[in-house]
Coordinates of C-alpha atoms and ligand atoms in Angstrom, one line a residue:
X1029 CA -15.1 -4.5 -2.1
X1030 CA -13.3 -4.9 -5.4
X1031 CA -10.7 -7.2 -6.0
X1032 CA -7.3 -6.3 -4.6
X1033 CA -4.2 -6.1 -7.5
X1034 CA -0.7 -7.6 -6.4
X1035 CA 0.9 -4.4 -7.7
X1036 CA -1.4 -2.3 -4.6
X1037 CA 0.1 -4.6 -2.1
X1038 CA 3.9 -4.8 -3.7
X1039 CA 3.9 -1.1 -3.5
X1040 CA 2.3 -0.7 0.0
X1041 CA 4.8 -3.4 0.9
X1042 CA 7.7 -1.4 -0.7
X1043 CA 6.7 1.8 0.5
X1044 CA 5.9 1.1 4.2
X1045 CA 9.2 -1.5 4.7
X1046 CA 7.3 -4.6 4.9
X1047 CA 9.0 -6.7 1.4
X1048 CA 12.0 -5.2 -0.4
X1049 CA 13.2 -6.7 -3.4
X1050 CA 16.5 -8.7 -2.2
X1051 CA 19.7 -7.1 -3.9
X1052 CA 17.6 -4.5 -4.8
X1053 CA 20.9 -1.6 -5.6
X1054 CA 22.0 -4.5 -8.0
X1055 CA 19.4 -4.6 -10.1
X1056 CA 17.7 -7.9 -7.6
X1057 CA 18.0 -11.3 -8.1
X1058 CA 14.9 -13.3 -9.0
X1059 CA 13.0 -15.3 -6.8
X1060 CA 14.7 -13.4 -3.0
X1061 CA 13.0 -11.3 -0.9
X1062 CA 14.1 -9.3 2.2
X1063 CA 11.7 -8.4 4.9
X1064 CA 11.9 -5.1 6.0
X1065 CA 11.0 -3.4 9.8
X1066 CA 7.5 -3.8 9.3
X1067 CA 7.7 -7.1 7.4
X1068 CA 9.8 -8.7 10.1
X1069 CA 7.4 -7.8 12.6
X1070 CA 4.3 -9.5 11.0
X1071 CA 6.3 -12.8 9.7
X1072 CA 7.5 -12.9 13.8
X1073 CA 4.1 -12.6 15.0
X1074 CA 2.7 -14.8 12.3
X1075 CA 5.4 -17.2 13.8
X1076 CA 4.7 -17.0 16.8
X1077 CA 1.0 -17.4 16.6
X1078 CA 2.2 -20.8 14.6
X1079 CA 4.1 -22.0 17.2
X1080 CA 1.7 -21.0 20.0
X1081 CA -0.7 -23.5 18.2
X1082 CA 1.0 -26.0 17.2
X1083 CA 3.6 -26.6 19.8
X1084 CA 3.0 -24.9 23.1
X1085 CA -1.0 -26.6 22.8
X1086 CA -0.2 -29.6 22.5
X1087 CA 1.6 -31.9 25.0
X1088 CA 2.9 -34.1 22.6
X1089 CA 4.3 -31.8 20.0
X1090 CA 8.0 -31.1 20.0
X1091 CA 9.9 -28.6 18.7
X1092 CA 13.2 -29.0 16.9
X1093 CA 15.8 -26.4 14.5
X1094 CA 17.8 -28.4 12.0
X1095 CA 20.9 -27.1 9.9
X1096 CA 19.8 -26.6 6.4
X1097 CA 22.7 -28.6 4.7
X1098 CA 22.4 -31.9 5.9
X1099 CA 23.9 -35.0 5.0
X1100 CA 23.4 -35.9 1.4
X1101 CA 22.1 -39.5 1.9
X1102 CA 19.5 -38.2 3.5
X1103 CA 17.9 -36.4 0.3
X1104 CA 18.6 -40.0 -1.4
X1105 CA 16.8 -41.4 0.5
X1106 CA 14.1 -39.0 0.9
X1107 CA 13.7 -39.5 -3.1
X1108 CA 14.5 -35.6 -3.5
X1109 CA 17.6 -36.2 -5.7
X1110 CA 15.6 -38.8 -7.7
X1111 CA 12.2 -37.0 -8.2
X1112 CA 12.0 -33.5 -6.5
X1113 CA 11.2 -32.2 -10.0
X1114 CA 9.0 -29.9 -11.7
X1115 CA 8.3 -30.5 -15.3
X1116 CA 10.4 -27.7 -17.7
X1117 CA 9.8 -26.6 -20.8
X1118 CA 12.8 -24.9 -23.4
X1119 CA 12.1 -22.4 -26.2
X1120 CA 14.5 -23.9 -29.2
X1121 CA 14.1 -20.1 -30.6
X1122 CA 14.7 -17.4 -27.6
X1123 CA 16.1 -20.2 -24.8
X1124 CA 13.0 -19.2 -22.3
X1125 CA 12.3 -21.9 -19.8
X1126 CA 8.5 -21.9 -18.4
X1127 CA 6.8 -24.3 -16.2
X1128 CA 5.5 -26.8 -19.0
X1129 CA 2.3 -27.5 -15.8
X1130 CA 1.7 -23.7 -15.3
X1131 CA 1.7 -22.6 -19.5
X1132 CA -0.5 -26.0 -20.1
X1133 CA -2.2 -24.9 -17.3
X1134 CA -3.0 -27.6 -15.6
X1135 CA -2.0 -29.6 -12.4
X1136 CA -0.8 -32.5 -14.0
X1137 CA 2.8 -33.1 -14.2
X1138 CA 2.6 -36.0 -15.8
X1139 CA 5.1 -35.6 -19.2
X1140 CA 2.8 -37.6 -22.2
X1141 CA -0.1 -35.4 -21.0
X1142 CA 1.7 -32.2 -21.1
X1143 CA 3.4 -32.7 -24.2
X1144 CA -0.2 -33.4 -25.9
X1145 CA -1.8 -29.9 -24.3
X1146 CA 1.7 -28.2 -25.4
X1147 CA 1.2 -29.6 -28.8
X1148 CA 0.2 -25.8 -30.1
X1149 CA 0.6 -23.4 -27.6
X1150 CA 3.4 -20.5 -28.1
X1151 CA 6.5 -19.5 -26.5
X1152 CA 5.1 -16.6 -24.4
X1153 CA 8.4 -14.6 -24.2
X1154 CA 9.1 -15.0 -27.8
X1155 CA 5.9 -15.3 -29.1
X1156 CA 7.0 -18.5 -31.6
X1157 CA 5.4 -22.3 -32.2
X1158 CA 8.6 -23.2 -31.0
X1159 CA 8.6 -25.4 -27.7
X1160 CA 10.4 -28.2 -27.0
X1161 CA 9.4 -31.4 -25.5
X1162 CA 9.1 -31.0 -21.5
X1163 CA 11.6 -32.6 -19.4
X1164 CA 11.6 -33.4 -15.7
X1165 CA 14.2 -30.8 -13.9
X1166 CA 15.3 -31.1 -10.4
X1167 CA 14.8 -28.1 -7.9
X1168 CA 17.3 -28.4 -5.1
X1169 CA 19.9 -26.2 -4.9
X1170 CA 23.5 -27.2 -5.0
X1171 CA 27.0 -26.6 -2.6
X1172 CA 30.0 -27.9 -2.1
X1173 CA 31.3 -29.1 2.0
X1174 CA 34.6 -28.4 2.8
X1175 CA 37.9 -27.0 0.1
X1176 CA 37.0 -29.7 -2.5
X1177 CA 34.5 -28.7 -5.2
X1178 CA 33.8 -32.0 -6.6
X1179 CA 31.6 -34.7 -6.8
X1180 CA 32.0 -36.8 -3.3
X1181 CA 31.6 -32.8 -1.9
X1182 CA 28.2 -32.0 -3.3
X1183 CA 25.6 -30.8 -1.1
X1184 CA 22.1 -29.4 -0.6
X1185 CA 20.5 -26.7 1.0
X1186 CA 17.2 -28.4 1.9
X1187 CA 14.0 -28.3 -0.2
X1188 CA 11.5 -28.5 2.8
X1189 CA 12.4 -28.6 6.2
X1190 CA 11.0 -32.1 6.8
X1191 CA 13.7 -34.0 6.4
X1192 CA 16.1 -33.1 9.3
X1193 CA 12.7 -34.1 11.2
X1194 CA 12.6 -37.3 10.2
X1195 CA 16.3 -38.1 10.9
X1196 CA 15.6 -36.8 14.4
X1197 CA 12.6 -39.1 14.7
X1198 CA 14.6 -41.2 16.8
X1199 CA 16.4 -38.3 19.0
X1200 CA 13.3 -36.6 20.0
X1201 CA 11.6 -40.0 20.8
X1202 CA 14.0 -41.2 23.0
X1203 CA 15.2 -37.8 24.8
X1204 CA 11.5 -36.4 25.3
X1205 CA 10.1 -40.3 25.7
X1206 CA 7.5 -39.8 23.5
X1207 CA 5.0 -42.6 22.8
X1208 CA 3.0 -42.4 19.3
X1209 CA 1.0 -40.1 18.5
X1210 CA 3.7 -37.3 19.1
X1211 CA 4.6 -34.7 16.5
X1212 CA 7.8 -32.7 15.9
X1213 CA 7.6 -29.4 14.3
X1214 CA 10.0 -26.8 13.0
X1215 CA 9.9 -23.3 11.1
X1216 CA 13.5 -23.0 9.4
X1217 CA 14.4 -22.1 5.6
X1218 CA 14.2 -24.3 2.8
X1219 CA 15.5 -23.5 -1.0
X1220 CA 14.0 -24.4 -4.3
X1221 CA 15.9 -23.4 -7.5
X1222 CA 12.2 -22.5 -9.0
X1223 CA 11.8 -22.9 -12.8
X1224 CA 10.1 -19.5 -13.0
X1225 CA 9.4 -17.3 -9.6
X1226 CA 6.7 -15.0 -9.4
X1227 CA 4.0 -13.4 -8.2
X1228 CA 5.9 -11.3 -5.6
X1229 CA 6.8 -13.5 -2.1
X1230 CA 4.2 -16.2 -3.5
X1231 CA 6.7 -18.5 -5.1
X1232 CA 10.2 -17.3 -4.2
X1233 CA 14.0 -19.6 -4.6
X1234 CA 14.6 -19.0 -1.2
X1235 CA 11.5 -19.3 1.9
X1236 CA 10.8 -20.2 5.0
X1237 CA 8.4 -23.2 6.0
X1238 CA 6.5 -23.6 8.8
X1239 CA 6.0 -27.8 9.1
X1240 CA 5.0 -30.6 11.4
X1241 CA 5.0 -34.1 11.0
X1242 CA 3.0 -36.3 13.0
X1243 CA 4.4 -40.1 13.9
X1244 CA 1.2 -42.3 14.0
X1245 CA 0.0 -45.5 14.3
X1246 CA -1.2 -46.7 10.5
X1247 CA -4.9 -47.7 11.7
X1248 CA -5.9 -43.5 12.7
X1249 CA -4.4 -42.3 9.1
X1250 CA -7.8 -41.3 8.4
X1251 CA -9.1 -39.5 11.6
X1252 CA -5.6 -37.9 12.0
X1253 CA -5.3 -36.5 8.8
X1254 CA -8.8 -34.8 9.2
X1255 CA -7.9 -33.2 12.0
X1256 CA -4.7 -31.8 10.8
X1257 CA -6.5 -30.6 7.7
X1258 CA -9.5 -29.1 10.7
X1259 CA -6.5 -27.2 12.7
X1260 CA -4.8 -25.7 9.4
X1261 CA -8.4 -24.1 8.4
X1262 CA -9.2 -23.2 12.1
X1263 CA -5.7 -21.3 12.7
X1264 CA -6.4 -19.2 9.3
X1265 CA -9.8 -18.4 9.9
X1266 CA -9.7 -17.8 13.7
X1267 CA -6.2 -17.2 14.5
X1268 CA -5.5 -15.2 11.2
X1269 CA -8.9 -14.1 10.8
X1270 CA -8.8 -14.3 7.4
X1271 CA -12.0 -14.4 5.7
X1272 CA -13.7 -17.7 4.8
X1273 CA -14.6 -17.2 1.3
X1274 CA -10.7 -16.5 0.6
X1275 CA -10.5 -20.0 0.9
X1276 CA -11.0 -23.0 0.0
X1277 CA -10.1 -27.0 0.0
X1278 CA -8.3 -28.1 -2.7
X1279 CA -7.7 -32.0 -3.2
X1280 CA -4.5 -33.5 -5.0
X1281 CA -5.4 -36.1 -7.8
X1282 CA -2.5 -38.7 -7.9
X1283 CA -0.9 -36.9 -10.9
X1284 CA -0.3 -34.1 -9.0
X1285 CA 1.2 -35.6 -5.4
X1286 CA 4.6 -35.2 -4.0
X1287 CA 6.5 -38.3 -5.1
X1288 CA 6.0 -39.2 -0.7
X1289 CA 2.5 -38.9 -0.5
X1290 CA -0.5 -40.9 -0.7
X1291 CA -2.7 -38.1 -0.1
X1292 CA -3.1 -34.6 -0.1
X1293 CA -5.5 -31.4 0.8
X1294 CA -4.1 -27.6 0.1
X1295 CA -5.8 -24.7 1.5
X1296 CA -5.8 -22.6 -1.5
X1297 CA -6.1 -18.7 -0.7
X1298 CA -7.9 -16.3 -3.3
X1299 CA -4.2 -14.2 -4.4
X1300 CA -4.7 -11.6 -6.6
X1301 CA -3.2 -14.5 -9.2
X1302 CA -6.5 -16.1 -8.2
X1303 CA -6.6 -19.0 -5.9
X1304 CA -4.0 -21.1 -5.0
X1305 CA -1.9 -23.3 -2.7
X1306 CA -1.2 -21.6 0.5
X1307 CA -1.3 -24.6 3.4
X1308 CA -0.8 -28.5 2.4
X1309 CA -1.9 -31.4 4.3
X1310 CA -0.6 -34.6 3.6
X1311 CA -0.3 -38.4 4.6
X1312 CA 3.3 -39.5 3.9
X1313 CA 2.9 -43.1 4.8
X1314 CA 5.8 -44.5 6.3
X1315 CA 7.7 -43.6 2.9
X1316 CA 10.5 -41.3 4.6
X1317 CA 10.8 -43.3 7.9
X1318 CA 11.2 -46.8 6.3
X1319 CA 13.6 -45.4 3.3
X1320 CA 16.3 -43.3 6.1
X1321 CA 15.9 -47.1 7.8
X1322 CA 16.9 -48.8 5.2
X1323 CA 20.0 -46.0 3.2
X1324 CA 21.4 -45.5 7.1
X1325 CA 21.0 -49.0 8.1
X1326 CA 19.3 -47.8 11.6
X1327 CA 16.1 -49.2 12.7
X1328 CA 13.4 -46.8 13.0
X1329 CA 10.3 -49.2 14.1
X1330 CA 8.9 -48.6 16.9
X1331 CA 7.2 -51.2 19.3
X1332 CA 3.6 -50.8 20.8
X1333 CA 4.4 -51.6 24.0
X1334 CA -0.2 -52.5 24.0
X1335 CA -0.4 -54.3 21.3
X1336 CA 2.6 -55.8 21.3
X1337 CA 3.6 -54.9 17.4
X1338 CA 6.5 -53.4 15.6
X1339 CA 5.7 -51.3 13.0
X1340 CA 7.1 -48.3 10.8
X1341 CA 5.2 -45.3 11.9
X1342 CA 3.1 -43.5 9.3
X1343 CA 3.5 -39.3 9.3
X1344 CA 0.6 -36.9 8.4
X1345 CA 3.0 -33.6 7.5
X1346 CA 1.2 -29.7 7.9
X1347 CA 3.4 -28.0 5.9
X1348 CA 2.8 -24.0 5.2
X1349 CA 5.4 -21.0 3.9
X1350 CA 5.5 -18.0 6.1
X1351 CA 5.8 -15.7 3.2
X1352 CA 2.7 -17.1 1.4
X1353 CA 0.9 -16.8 4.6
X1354 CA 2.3 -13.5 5.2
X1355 CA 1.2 -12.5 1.3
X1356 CA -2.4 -14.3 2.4
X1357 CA -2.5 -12.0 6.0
X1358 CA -1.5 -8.5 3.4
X1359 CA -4.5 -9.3 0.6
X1360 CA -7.2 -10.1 3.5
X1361 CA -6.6 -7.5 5.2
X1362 CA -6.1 -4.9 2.4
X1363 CA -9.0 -2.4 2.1
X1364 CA -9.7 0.7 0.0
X1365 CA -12.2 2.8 1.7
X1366 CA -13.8 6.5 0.5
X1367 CA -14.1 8.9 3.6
X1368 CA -14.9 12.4 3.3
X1369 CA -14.3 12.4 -0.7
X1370 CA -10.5 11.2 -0.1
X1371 CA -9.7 7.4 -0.6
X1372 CA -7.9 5.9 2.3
X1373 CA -5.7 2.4 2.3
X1374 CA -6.1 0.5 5.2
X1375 CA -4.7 -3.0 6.5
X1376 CA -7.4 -4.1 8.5
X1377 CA -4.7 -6.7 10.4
X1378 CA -6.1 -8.3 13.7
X1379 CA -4.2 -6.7 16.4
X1380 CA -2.3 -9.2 17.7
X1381 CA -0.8 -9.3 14.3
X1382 CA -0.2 -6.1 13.9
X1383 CA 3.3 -4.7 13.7
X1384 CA 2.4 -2.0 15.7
X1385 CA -0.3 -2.0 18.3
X1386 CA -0.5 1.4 18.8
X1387 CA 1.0 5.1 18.0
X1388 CA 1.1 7.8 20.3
X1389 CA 1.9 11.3 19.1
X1390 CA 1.9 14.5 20.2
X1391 CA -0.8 16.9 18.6
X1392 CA 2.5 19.1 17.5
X1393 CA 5.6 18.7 17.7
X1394 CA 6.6 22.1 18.4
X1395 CA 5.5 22.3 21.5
X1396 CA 7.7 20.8 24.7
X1397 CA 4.7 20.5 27.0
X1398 CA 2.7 18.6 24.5
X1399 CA 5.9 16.3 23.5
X1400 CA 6.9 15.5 27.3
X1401 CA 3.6 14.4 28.0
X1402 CA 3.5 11.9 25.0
X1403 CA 6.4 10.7 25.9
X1404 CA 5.2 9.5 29.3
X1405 CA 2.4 8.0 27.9
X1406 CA 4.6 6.5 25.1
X1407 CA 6.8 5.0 27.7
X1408 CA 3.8 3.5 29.4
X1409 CA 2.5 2.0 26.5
X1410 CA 6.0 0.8 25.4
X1411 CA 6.2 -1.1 28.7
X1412 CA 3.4 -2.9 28.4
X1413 CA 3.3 -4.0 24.8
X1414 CA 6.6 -3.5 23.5
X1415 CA 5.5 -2.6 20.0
X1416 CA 4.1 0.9 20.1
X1417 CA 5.0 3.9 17.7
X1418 CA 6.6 7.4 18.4
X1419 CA 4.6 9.3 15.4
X1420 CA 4.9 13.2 15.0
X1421 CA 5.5 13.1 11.4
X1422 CA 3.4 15.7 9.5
X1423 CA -0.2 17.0 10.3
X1424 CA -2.8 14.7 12.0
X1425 CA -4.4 13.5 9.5
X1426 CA -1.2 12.1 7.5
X1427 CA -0.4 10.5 10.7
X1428 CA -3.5 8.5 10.6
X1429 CA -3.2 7.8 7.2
X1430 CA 0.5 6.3 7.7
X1431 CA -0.9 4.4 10.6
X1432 CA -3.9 3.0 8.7
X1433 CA -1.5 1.6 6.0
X1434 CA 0.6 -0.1 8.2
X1435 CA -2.6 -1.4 10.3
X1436 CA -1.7 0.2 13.7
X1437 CA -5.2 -0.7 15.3
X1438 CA -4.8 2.4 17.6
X1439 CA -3.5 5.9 17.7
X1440 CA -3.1 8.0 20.6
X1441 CA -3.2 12.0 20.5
X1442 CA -1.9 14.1 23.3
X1443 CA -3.3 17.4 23.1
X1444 CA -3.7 20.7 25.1
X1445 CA -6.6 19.6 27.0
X1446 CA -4.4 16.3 28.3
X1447 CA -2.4 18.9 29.8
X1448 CA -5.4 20.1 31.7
X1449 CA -7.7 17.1 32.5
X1450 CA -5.1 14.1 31.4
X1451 CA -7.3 12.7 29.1
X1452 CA -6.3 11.3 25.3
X1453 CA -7.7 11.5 22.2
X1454 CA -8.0 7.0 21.0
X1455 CA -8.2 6.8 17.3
X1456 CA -10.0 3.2 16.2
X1457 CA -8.2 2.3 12.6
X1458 CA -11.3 0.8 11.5
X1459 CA -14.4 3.2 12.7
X1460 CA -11.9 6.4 12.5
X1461 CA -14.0 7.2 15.4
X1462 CA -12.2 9.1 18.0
X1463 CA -13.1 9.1 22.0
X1464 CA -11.2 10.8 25.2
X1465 CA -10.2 8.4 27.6
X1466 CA -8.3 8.9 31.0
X1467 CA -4.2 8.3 30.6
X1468 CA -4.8 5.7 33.5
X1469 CA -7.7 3.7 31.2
X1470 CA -5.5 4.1 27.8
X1471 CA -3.6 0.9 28.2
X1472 CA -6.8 -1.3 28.7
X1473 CA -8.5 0.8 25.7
X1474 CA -6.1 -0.4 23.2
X1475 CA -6.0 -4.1 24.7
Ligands
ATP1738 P1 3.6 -25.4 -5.4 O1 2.7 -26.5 -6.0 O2 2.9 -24.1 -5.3 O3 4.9 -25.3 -6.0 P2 4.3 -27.4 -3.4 O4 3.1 -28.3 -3.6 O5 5.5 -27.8 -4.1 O6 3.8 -25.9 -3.9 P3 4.9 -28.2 -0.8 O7 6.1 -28.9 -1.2 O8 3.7 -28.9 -0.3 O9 4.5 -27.1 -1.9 O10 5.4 -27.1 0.3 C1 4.7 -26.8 1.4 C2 4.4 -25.3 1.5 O11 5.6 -24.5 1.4 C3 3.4 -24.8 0.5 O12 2.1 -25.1 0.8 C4 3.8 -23.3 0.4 O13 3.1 -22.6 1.4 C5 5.2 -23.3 0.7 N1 6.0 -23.2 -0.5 C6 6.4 -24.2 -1.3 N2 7.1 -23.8 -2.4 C7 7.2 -22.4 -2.2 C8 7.9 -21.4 -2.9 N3 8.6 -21.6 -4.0 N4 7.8 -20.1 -2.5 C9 7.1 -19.8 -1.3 N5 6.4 -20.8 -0.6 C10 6.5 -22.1 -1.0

């Protein structure tokens, strides 16, 4: 199949309520994104799926929901005031700021080296040999706490939702009397006051993270970290079901790690911006644990009651965006098929993703007999999976095509012979093919 464009799925996303444009009747606001009906459906189940996995699995995985302005000391100490910074680049001639890594492009962000590869390159808004040098520039975004707007009152909204993890390390340990390994995990918003968004819900000021971090013993670093990186490819390709050769690993050189991490794997998706970071893997060390220690002044070892030592844990972080996995969900399952001379779109979305698992419509709408039976049957279906469709918009056919775009995997047709012999028509999104099945057999058809 050929490649899909972004502009394909920003318009089916637009058109069918999955992504408006945040602000939209005020000309937007750069970098925000509102999910719409559909949209809020898919990030949910995408969610929940997450949660299922990571969480509900495992025995020794805890759930937590921080507030997103925190105390300041804790991004102090986290190093996020000091270096949670993406390298900038000014235009002396029209004022443009770019991403000096993404216009040298290149995944260093080391400043010498992208001054050298900016050395000729031109402003791309204005066209002119006019570039500054590139500066460091921090990304968090700023408040004030309480009537006072000044100094001693500045806030943050968080950058990732890590940090209100780590200073409930201690909490969760002691309430749920966890011994290490344990993991705590959260999906909350973070904010990043990005140098240049783009590429639709791929790199947005304002998103929502899906992280855990893992409290270990330092000796399994290696083994953990493998398997983290193993469950993060697993939950795409078998949870997801998004197709293998959409991704693939992607390893961090040491100019390109987080200022907390000693190593680091992405998952990198194939976007229609080509491939790039969708899920990160990293090994933290004990770089956040032993810093909130030391700013707070509260011990955070812990003591192996086996061996007998105190130590610092070490924390191997999965850490993924909803909307970049939502954006990777919309591309893989995105298909432009010819049938019968007539091009049809289709999201070929596994079902349990689906926003809706089924649509049940009456053959015409005109006709009470026809519409009181599909609403039985609607009801039915509504009862048992809570997501089902009332469709009798337009002629057949447009109904399907509506369907297919939003990836309902199943649609049911109540015609005149249901009336006689209660059977249904079951359409099949991805065959088209069509069978008659008893009202009684309809809900394990569609299961
Ligand atoms: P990038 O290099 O693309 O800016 P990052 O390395 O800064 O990303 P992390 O800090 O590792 O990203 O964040 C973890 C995850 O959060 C990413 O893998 C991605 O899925 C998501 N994420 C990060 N920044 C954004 C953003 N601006 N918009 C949407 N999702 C994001």
């Amino acid at each position: 199949m050929s490649e899909v464009k972004m502009e394909d799925i920003v318009s089916l996303a637009k058109r069918r309520g999955f992504v408006f444009q945040a602000s939209e009747i005020y000309g937007g606001l750069a970098g925000f994104y509102d999910y719409g009906p559909l949209g809020v459906e898919l990030a949910n189940n995408i969610k929940q799926l997450w949660w299922q996995a990571m969480v509900r699995e495992h025995d020794n995985i805890f759930g937590v929901d921080g507030t997103i302005i925190q105390n300041p000391k804790l991004w102090e100490a986290s190093g996020h005031v000091a270096g949670f910074t993406d390298p900038l680049v000014d235009c002396k001639s029209c004022g443009a700021r770019h991403r000096a890594d993404h216009l040298a492009d290149t995944d260093s962000t080391d400043l010498n080296e992208l001054k050298e590869l900016l050395k000729d390159k031109a402003c791309p808004t204005c066209g002119k040999k006019t570039l500054m040098e590139p500066r460091k520039y921090n990304m968090m975004m700023k408040t004030w706490v309480g009537p006072v707007e000044d100094e001693s009152s500045i806030s943050y909204l968080r950058p990732e939702t890590a940090g209100s993890i780590f200073i409930n390390y201690e909490n969760v340990r002691e309430t749920m009397r966890a011994k290490l390994p344990f993991g705590i995990a959260q999906i909350g918003k973070a904010f990043r006051n990005e140098i240049s968004p783009r590429d639709f819900i791929f790199r947005v000021r304002e998103l929502e993270q899906m992280e855990m971090q893992y409290f270990i013993k330092p000796d399994i670093q290696q083994e953990v970290y493998e398997r983290w990186r193993e469950f993060a490819w697993k939950f795409l390709t078998e949870r997801l079901g998004i197709a293998e050769d959409n991704l693939k690993w992607h390893e961090h050189d040491v100019k390109e790690r987080a200022h907390y991490a000693a190593a680091a794997h992405d998952i990198y998706f194939k976007y229609p911006q080509g491939f790039k970071e969708l899920w990160g893997t990293h090994n933290r060390t004990d770089f956040d644990l032993s810093n909130h220690s030391r700013v707070s002044g509260k011990d955070l070892s812990y003591f192996d009651e086996e061996s007998k030592e105190r130590f610092t844990p070490y924390v191997i972080e999965s850490s993924v965006g909803v909307g970049r996995m939502l954006l990777a969900v919309l591309v893989d399952a995105y298909h432009e098929e010819e049938i019968n001379g007539e091009t049809r779109v289709v999201l070929k979305l596994a079902a349990h993703l689906a926003p809706y698992r089924v649509a049940v419509s009456p053959l015409l709408k005109n006709k009470p007999e026809l519409v009181e039976k599909a609403k039985e049957v609607y009801q039915m279906l509504k009862k048992e999976f809570g997501n089902v469709m009332w469709d009798d918009n337009g002629n057949i056919g447009k109904r399907y095509r509506r369907q297919d775009e939003i990836g309902t995997p199943y649609c049911v047709v109540i015609d005149f012979d249901t009336l006689a012999d209660n059977t249904v028509t079951i359409r099949d999104r991805d065959t088209t093919e069509q069978k008659r099945v008893e009202i009684k057999d309809v809900i394990s058809s569609v299961s």
